[in-house]
PDB file of C-alpha atoms in Angstrom:
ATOM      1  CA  UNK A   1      -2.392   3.756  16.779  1.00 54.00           C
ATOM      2  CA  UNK A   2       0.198   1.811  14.926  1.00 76.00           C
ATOM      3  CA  UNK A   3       0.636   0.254  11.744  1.00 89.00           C
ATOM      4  CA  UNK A   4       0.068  -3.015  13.587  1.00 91.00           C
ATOM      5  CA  UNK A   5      -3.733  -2.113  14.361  1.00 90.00           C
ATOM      6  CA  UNK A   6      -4.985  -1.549  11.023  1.00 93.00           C
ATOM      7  CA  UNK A   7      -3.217  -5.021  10.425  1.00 95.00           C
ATOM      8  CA  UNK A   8      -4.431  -6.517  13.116  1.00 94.00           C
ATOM      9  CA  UNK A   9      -8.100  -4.958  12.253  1.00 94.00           C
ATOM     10  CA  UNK A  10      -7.903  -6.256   8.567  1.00 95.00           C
ATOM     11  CA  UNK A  11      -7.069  -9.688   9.588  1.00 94.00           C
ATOM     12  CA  UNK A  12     -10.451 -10.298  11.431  1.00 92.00           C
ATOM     13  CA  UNK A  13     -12.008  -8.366   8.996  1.00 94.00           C
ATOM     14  CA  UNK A  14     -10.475 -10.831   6.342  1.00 94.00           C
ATOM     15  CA  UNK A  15      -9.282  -8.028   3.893  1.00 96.00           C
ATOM     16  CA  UNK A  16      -8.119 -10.261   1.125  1.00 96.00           C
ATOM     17  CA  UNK A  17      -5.239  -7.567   0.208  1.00 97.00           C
ATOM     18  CA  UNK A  18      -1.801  -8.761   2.185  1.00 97.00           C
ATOM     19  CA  UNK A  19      -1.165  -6.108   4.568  1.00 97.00           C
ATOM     20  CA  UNK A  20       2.639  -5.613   3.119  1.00 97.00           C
ATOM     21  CA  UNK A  21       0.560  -4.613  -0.393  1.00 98.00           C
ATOM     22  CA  UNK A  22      -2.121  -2.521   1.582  1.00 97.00           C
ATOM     23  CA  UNK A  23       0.811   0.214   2.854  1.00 97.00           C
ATOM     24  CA  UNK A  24       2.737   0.066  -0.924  1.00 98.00           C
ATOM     25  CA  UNK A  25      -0.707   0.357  -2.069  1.00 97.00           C
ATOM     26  CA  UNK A  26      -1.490   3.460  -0.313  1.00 97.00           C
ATOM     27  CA  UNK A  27       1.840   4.604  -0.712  1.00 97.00           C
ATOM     28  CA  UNK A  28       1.393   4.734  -4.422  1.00 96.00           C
ATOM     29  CA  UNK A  29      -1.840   6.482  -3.896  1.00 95.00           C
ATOM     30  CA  UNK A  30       0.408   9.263  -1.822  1.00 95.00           C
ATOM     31  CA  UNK A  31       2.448   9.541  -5.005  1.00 93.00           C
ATOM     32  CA  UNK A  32      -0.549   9.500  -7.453  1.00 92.00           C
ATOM     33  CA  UNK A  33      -1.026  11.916  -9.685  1.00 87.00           C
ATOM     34  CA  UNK A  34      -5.053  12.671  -8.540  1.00 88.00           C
ATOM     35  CA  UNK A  35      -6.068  12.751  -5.368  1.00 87.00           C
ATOM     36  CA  UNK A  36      -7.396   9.168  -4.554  1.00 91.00           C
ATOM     37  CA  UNK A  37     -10.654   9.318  -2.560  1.00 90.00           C
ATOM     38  CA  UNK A  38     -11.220   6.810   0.488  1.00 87.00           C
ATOM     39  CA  UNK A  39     -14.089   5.237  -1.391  1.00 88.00           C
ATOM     40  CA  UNK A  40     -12.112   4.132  -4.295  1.00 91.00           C
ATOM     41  CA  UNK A  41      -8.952   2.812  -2.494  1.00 93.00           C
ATOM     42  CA  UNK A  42     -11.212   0.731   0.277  1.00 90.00           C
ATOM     43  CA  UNK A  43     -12.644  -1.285  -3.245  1.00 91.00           C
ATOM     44  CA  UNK A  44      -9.685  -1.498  -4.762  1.00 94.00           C
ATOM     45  CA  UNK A  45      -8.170  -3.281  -1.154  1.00 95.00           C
ATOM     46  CA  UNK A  46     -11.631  -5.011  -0.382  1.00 94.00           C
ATOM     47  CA  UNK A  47     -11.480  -6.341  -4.396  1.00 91.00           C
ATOM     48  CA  UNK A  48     -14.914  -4.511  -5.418  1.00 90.00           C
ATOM     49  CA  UNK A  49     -16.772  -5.247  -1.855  1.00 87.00           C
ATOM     50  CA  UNK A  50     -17.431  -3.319   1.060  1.00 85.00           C
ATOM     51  CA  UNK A  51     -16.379  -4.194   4.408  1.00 89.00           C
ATOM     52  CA  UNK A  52     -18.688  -5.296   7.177  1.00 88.00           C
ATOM     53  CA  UNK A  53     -17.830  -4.549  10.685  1.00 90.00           C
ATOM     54  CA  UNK A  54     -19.332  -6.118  13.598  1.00 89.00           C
ATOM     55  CA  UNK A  55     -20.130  -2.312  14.927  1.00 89.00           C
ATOM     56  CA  UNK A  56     -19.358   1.422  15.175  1.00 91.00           C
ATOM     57  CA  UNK A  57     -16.254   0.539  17.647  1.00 91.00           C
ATOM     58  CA  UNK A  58     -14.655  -1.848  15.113  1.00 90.00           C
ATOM     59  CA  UNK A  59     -15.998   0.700  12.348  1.00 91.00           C
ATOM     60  CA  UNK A  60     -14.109   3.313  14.051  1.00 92.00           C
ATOM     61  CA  UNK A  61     -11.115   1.733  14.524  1.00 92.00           C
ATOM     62  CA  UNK A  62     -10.969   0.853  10.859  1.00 93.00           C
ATOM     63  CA  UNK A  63     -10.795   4.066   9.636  1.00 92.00           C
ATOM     64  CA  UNK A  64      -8.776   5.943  12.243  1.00 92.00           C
ATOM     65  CA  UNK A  65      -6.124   3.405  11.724  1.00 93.00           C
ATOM     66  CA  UNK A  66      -6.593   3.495   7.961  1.00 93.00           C
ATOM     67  CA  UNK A  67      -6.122   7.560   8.359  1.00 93.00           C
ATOM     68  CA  UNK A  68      -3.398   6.890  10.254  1.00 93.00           C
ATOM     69  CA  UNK A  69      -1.332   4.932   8.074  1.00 95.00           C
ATOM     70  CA  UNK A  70      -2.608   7.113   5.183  1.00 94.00           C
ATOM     71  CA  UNK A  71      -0.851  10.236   7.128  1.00 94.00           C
ATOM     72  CA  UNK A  72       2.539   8.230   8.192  1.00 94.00           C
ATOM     73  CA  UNK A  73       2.907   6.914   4.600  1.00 96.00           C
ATOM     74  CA  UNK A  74       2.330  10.653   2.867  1.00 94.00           C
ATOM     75  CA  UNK A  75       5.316  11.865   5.319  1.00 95.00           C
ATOM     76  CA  UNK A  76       7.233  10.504   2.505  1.00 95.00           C
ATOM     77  CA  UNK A  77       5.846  13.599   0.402  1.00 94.00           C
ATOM     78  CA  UNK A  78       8.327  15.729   2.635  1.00 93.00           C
ATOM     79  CA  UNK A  79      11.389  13.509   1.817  1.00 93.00           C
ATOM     80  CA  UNK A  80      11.304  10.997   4.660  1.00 95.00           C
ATOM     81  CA  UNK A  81      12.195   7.345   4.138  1.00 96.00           C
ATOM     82  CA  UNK A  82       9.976   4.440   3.406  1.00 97.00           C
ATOM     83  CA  UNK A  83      11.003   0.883   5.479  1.00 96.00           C
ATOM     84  CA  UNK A  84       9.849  -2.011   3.346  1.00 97.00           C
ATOM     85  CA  UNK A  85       8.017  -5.259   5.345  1.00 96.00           C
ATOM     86  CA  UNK A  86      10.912  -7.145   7.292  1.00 96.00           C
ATOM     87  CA  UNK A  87      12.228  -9.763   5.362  1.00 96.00           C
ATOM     88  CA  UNK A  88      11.418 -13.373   6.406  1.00 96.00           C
ATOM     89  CA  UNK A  89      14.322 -15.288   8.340  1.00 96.00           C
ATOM     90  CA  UNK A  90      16.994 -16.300   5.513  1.00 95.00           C
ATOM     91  CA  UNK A  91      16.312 -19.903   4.722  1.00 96.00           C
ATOM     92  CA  UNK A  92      15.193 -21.735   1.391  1.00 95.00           C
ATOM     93  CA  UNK A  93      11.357 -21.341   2.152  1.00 96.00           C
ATOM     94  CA  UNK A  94      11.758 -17.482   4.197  1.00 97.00           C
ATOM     95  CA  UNK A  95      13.971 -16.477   0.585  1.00 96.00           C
ATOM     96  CA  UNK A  96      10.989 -17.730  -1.508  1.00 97.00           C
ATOM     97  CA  UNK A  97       8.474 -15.684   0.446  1.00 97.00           C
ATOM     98  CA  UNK A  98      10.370 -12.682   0.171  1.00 97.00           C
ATOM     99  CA  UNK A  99      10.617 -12.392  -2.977  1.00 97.00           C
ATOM    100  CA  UNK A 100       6.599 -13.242  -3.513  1.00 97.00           C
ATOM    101  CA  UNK A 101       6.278 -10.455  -0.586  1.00 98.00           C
ATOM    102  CA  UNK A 102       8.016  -7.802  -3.147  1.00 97.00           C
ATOM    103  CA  UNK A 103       6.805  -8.545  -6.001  1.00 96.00           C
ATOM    104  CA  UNK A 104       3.359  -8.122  -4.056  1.00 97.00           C
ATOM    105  CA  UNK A 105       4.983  -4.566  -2.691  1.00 98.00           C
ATOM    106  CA  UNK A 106       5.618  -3.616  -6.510  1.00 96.00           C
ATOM    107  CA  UNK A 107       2.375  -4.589  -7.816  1.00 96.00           C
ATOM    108  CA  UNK A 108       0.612  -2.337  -4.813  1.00 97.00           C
ATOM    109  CA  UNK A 109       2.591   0.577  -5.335  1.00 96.00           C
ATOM    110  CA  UNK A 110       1.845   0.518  -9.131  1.00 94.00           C
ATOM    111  CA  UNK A 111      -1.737  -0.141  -8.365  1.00 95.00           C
ATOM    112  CA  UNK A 112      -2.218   2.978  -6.146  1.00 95.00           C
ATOM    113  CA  UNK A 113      -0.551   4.692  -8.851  1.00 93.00           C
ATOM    114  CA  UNK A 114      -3.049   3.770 -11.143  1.00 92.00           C
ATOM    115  CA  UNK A 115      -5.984   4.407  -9.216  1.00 93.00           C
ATOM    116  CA  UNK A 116      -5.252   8.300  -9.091  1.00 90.00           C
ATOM    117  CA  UNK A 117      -4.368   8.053 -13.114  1.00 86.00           C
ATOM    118  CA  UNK A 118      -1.190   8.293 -13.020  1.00 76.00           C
ATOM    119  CA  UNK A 119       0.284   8.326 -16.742  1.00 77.00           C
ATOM    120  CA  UNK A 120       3.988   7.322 -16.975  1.00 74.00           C
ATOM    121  CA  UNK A 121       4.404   9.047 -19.906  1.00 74.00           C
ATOM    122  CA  UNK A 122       3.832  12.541 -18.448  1.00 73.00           C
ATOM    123  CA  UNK A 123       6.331  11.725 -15.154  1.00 75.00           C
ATOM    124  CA  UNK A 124       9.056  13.271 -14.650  1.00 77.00           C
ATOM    125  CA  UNK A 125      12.348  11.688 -16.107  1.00 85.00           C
ATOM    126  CA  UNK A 126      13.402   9.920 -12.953  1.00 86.00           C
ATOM    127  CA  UNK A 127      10.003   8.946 -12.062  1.00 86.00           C
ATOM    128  CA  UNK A 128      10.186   6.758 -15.351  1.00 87.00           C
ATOM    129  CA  UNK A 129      13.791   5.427 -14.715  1.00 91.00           C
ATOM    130  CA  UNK A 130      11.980   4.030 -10.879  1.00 92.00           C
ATOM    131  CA  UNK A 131       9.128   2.650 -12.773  1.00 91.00           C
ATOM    132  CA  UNK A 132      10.870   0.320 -14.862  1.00 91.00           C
ATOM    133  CA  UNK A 133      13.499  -0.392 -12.396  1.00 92.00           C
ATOM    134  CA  UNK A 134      10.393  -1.706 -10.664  1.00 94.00           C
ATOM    135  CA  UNK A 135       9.396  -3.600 -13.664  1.00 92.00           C
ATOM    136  CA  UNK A 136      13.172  -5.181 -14.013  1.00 92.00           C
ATOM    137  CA  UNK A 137      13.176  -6.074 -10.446  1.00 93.00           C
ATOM    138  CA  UNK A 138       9.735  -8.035 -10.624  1.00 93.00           C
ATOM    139  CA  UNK A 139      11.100  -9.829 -13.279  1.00 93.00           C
ATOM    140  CA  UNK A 140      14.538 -10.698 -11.842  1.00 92.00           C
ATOM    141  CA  UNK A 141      12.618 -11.522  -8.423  1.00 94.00           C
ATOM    142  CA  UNK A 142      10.487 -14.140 -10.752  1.00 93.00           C
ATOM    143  CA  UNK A 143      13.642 -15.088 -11.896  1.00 93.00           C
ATOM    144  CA  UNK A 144      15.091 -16.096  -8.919  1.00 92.00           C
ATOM    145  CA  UNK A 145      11.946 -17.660  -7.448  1.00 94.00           C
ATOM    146  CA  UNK A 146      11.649 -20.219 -10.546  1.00 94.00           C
ATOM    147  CA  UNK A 147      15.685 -20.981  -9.653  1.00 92.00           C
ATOM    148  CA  UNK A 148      15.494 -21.474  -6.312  1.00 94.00           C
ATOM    149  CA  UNK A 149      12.579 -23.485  -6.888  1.00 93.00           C
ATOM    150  CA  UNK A 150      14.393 -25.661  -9.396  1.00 93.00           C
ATOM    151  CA  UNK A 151      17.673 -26.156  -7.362  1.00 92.00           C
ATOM    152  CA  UNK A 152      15.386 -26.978  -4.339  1.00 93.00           C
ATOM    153  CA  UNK A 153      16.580 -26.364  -0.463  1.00 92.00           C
ATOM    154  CA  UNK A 154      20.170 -27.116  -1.132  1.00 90.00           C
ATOM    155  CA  UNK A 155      20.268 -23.815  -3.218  1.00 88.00           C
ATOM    156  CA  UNK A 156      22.935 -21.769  -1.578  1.00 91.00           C
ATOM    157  CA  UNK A 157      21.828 -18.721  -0.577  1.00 93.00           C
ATOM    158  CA  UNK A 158      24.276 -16.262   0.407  1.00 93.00           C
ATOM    159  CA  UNK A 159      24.650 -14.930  -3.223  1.00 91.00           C
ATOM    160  CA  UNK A 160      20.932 -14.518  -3.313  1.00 92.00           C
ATOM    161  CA  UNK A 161      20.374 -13.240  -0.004  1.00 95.00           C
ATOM    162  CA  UNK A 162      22.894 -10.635  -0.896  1.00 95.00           C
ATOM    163  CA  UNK A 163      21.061  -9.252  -4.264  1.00 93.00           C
ATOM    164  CA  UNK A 164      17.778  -9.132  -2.123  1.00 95.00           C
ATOM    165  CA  UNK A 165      19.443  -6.930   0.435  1.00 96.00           C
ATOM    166  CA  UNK A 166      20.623  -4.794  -2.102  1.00 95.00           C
ATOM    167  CA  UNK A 167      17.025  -4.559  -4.019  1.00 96.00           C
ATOM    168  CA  UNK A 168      15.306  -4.011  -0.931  1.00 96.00           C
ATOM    169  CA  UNK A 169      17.302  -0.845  -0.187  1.00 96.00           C
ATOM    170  CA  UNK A 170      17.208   0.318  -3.917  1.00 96.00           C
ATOM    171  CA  UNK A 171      13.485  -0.231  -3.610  1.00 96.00           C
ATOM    172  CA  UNK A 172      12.649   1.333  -0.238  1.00 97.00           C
ATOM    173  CA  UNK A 173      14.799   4.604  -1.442  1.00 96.00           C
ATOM    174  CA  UNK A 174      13.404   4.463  -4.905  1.00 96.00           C
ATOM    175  CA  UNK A 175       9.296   4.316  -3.348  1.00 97.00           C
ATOM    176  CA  UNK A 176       9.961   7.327  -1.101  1.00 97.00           C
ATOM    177  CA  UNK A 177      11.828   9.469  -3.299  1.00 95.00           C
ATOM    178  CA  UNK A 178       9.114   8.812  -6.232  1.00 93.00           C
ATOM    179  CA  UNK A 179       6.443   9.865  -3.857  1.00 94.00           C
ATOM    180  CA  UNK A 180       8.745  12.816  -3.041  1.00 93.00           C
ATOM    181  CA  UNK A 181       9.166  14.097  -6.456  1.00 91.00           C
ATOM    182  CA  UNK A 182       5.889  13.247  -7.289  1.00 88.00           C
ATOM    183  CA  UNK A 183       4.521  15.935  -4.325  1.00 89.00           C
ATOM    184  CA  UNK A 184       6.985  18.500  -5.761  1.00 88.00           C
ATOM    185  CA  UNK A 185       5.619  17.800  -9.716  1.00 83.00           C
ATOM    186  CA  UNK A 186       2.318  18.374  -8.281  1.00 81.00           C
ATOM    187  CA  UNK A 187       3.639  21.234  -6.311  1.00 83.00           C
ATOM    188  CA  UNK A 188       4.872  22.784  -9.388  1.00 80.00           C
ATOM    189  CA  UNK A 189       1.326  22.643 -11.971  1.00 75.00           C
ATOM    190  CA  UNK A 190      -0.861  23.478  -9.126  1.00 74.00           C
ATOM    191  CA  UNK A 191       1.414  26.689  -7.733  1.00 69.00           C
ATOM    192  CA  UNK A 192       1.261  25.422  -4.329  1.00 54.00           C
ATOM    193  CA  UNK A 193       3.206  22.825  -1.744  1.00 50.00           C
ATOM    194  CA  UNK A 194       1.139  20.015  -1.106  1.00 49.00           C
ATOM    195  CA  UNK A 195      -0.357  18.657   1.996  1.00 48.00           C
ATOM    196  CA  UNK A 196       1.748  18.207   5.120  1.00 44.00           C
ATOM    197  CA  UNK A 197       0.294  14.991   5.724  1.00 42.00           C
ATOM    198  CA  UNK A 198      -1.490  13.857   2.541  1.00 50.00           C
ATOM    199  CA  UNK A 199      -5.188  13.390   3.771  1.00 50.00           C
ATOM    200  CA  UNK A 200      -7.451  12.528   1.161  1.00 52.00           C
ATOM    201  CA  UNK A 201     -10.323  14.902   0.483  1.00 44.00           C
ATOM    202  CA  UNK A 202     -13.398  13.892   3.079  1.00 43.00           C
ATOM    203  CA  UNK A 203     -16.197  14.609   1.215  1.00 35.00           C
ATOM    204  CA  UNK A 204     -15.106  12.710  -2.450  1.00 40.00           C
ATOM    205  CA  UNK A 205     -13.561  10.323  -0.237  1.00 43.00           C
ATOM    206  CA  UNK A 206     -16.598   9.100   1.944  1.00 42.00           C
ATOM    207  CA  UNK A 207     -15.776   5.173   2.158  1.00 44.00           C
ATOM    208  CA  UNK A 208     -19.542   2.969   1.435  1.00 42.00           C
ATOM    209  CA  UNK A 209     -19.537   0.493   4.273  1.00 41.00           C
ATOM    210  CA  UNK A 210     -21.787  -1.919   4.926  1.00 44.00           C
ATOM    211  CA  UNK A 211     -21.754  -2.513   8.797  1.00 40.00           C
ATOM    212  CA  UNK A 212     -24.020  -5.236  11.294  1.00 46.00           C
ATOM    213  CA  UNK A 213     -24.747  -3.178  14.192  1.00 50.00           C
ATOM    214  CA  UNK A 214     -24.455   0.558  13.380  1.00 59.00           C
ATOM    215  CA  UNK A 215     -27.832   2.295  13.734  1.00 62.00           C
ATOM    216  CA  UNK A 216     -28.880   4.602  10.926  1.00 61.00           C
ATOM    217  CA  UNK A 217     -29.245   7.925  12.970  1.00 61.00           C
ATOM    218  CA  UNK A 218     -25.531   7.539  15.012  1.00 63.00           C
ATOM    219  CA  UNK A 219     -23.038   9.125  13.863  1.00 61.00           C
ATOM    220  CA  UNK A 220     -20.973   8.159  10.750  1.00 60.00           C
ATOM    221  CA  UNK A 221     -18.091   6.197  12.277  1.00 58.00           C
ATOM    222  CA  UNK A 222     -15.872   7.678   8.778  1.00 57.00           C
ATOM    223  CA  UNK A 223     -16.252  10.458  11.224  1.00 53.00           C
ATOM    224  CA  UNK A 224     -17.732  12.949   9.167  1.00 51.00           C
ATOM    225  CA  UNK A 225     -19.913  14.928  12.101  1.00 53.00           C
ATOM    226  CA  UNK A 226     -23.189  13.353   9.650  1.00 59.00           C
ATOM    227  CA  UNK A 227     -25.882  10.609  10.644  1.00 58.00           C
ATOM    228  CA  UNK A 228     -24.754   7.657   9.141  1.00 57.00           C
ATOM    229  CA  UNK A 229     -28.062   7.464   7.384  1.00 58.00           C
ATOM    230  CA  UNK A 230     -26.893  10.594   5.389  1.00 58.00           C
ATOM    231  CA  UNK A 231     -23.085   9.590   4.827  1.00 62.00           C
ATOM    232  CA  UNK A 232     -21.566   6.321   4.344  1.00 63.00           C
ATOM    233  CA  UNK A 233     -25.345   4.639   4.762  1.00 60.00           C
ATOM    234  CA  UNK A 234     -26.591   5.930   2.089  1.00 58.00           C
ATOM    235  CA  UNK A 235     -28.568   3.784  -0.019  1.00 50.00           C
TER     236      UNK A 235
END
């Protein structure tokens, strides 16, 4: 299942989180300090509610392509590269959403950072230097989004266009190699390498859902093995 399911499955679900902040979003969660449990990543993406699904197929589908995406993104963990959302095409209104688009990518990865308490002051030396690179660039993107704004759609663009390129490939690099020396840091305290794929723990990281058409004594579609009833439907 591709990356294009879960967004696909969180449009009709109308997740209110863009789906270019949901994968930064987990991606910071990857690079977290803590473990972030299922449970407290789905409220931070459903903004404090649960999701309801239309039944245990769409249920299903949810989280397996959640998991998914989860796994693929932790791969950075073992120093493989992170591809940003594809740029909109290069006119006045496509250079505008861009740069909203990262910013938004920023403001997920720092938010997955913070929900596994993540303190700044206790990362690594690099790991700082990224973090406010990432706070310079939001404020050079807002920059350029208040000028291009003011000049209107004559702005010419290829100076712009070309500083994007460039921060998009510092930013890309500077996400995956983060959550890369964030898995070694980890690596390191705890005495041990960390997870080849980066699946959060099942039990703290039972997801509450609230769901239409899934009886109480099938199966939890989180797919714990439990009656819903005694898993995710508790309550």
């Amino acid at each position: 299942m591709d990356e294009h399911a879960l967004e696909t499955i969180l449009s009709r679900m109308g997740c209110p989180t863009p789906f270019h902040q949901v994968r930064t979003m987990i991606l910071g969660c990857v690079a977290a300090t803590n473990m972030v449990p299922l449970s407290v990543l789905q409220q931070e993406l459903w903004q404090g509610e649960d999701p309801v699904f239309d039944g245990m197929d769409q249920a299903q589908q949810y989280f397996a392509a959640l998991m998914n995406l989860w796994n693929d993104l932790a791969r950075c963990q073992s120093g493989e590269s992170f591809r940003l959302t594809p740029a909109p095409p290069p006119t006045w209104e496509g250079v505008k959403r861009r740069i909203v688009i990262r910013n938004e990518e920023i403001e997920g990865f720092i938010r997955g950072l913070d929900l596994g308490g993540s303190d700044p002051h206790a990362a690594p030396p690099s790991v700082r230097r990224k973090l406010e690179f990432f706070a310079l660039l939001s404020t050079l993107f807002d920059r350029y989004l208040e000028l291009l704004e003011k000049e209107g759609p004559e702005t010419p663009l290829e100076n712009t266009l070309r500083v994007l390129d460039q921060a998009d490939e510092t930013l890309a690099r500077d996400m995956a190699s983060m959550t890369y020396e964030q898995a070694r840091a980890r690596a390191r305290l705890l005495g041990a390498g960390p997870s080849p794929i980066g699946t959060p723990p099942a039990a703290a990281g039972r997801a509450p859902v609230r769901a239409r058409r899934v009886g109480r004594n099938e199966p939890c579609p989180c797919g714990s093995g439990r009656k819903y009833k005694h898993c995710c439907g508790r309550g």
